[in-house]
Coordinates of C-alpha atoms in Angstrom, one line a residue:
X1 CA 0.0 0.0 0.0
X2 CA 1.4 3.1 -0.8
X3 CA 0.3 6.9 -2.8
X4 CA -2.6 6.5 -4.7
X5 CA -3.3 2.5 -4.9
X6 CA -3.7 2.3 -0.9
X7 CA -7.1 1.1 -0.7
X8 CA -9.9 2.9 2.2
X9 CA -9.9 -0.3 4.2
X10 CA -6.2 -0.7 3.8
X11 CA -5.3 2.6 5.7
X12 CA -8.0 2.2 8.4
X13 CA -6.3 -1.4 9.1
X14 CA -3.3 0.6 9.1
X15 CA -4.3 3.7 11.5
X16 CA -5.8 1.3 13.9
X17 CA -2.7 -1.0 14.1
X18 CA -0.8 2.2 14.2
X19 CA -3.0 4.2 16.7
X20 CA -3.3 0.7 19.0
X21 CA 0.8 0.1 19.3
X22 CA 1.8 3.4 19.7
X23 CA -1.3 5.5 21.4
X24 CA 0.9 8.5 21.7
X25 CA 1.3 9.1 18.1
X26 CA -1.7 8.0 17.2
X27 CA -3.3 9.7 14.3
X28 CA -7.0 10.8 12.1
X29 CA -7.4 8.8 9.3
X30 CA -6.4 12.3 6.9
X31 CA -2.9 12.3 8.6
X32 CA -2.2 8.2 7.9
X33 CA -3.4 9.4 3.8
X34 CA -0.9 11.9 3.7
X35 CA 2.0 10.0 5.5
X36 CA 0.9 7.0 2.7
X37 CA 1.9 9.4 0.3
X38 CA 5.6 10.2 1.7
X39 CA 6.3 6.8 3.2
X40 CA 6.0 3.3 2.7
X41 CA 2.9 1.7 4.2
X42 CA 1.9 -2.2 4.0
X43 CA -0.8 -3.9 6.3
X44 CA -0.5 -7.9 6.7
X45 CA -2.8 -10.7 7.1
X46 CA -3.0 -14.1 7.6
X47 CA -6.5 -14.8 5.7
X48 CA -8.9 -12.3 6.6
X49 CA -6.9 -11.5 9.7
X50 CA -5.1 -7.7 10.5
X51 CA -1.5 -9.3 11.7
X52 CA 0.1 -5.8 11.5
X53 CA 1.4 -3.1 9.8
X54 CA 4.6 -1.5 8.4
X55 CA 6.3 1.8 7.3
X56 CA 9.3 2.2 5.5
X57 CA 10.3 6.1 5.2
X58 CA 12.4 6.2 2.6
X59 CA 15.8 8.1 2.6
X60 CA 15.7 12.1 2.2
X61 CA 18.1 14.7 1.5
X62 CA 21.6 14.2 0.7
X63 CA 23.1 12.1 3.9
X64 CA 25.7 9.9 2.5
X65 CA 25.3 7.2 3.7
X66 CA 21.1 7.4 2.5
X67 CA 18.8 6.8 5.8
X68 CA 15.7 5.3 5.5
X69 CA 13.6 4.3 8.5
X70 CA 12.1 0.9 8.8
X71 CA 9.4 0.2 11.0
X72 CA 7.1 -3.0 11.5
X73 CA 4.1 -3.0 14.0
X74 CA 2.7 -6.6 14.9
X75 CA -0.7 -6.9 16.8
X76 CA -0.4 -8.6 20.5
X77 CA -2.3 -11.4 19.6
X78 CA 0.2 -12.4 16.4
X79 CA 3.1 -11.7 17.9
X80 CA 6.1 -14.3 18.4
X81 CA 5.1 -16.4 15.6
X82 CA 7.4 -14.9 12.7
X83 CA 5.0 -11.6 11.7
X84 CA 7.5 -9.3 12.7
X85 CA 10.6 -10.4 11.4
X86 CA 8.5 -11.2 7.5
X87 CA 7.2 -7.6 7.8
X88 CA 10.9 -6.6 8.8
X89 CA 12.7 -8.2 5.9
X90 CA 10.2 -6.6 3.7
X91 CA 10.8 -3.3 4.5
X92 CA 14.5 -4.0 4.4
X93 CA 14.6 -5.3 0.7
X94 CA 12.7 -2.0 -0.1
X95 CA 14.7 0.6 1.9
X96 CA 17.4 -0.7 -0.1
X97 CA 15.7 -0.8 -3.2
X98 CA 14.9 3.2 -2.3
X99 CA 19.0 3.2 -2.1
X100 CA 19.2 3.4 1.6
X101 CA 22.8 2.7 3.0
X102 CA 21.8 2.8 6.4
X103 CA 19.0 1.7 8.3
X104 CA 17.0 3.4 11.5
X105 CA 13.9 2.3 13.5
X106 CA 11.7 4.2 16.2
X107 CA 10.1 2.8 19.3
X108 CA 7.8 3.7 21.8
X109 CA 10.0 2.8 25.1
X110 CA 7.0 1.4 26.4
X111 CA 6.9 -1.1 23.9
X112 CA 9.2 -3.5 25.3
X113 CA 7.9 -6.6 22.5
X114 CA 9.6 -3.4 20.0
X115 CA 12.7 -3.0 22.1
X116 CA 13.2 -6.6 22.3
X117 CA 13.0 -7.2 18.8
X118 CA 14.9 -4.4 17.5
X119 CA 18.2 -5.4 19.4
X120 CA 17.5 -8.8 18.3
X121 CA 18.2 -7.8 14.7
X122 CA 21.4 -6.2 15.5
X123 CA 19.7 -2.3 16.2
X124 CA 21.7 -0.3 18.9
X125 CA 19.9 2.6 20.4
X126 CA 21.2 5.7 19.6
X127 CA 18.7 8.4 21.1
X128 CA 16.5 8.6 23.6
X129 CA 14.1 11.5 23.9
X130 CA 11.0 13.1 24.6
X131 CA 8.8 15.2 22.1
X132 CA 8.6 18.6 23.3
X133 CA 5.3 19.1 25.2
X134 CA 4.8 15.3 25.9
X135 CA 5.7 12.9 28.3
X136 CA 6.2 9.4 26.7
X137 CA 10.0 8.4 25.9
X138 CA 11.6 7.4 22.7
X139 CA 14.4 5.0 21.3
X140 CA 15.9 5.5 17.9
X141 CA 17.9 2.6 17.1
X142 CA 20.1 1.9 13.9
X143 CA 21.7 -1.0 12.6
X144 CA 25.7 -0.6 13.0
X145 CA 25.8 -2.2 9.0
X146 CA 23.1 -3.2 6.6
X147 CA 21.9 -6.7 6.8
X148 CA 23.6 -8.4 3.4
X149 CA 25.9 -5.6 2.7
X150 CA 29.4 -5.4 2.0
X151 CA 31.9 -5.1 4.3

């Protein structure tokens, strides 16, 4: 799912996984549209079940190394049972197909599921923050070297 070809049930399935795993970002159902239009968004299913949901934000500007952002959001119920890492290796293969050179994530530090299986692909936390005016804590991560790259 991404621009134009994201279907109307495909970015509610997103917003609500979204909105249910991280609450404090949670967003209207215009704001998921327009992010589907700068980023990278993909709901799973296994049949006519919502497993999850992804966002890959591709690399902007001129960093060299490219940074793109890789995210992959798995429902409670789903979890452990190979979701997360599929949804993950997805978003990988595209970030570098959008030329990325290095990859990032973002979690919720309340998320410990997220935590947990970011540093168990190799992420290191790099930042840990606060948006002004809120209170709920944030980890960027970022792989030390991309998954299948040269040395």
């Amino acid at each position: 799912m991404s621009g134009g070809d994201a279907s109307a049930v495909a970015l509610r399935d997103w917003q609500y996984v979204h909105n249910l795993i991280v609450p404090p970002a949670a967003m209207p159902l215009d704001d998921v549209r327009e992010r589907s239009r700068r980023n990278r968004l993909a709901v799973a299913y296994l049949g006519d079940a919502l497993v999850g949901c992804s966002t890959v934000r591709p690399p902007a500007g001129d960093s060299d190394p490219a940074v793109a952002t890789v995210i992959a959001r798995v429902l409670p119920g789903f979890r452990r049972r190979g979701f997360g890492t599929e949804m993950y290796v997805r978003g990988l293969a595209l970030a570098r197909e959008l030329g990325a050179g290095v990859i990032e994530t973002v979690v919720l530090a309340a998320n410990h599921d997220g935590l947990s299986f970011a540093l168990k692909r190799g992420f290191v936390e790099v930042e840990r923050y606060v948006v002004d005016g809120e209170s709920d804590l944030w980890v960027d991560l970022r792989l030390p070297r991309l998954p299948g790259a040269g040395t």
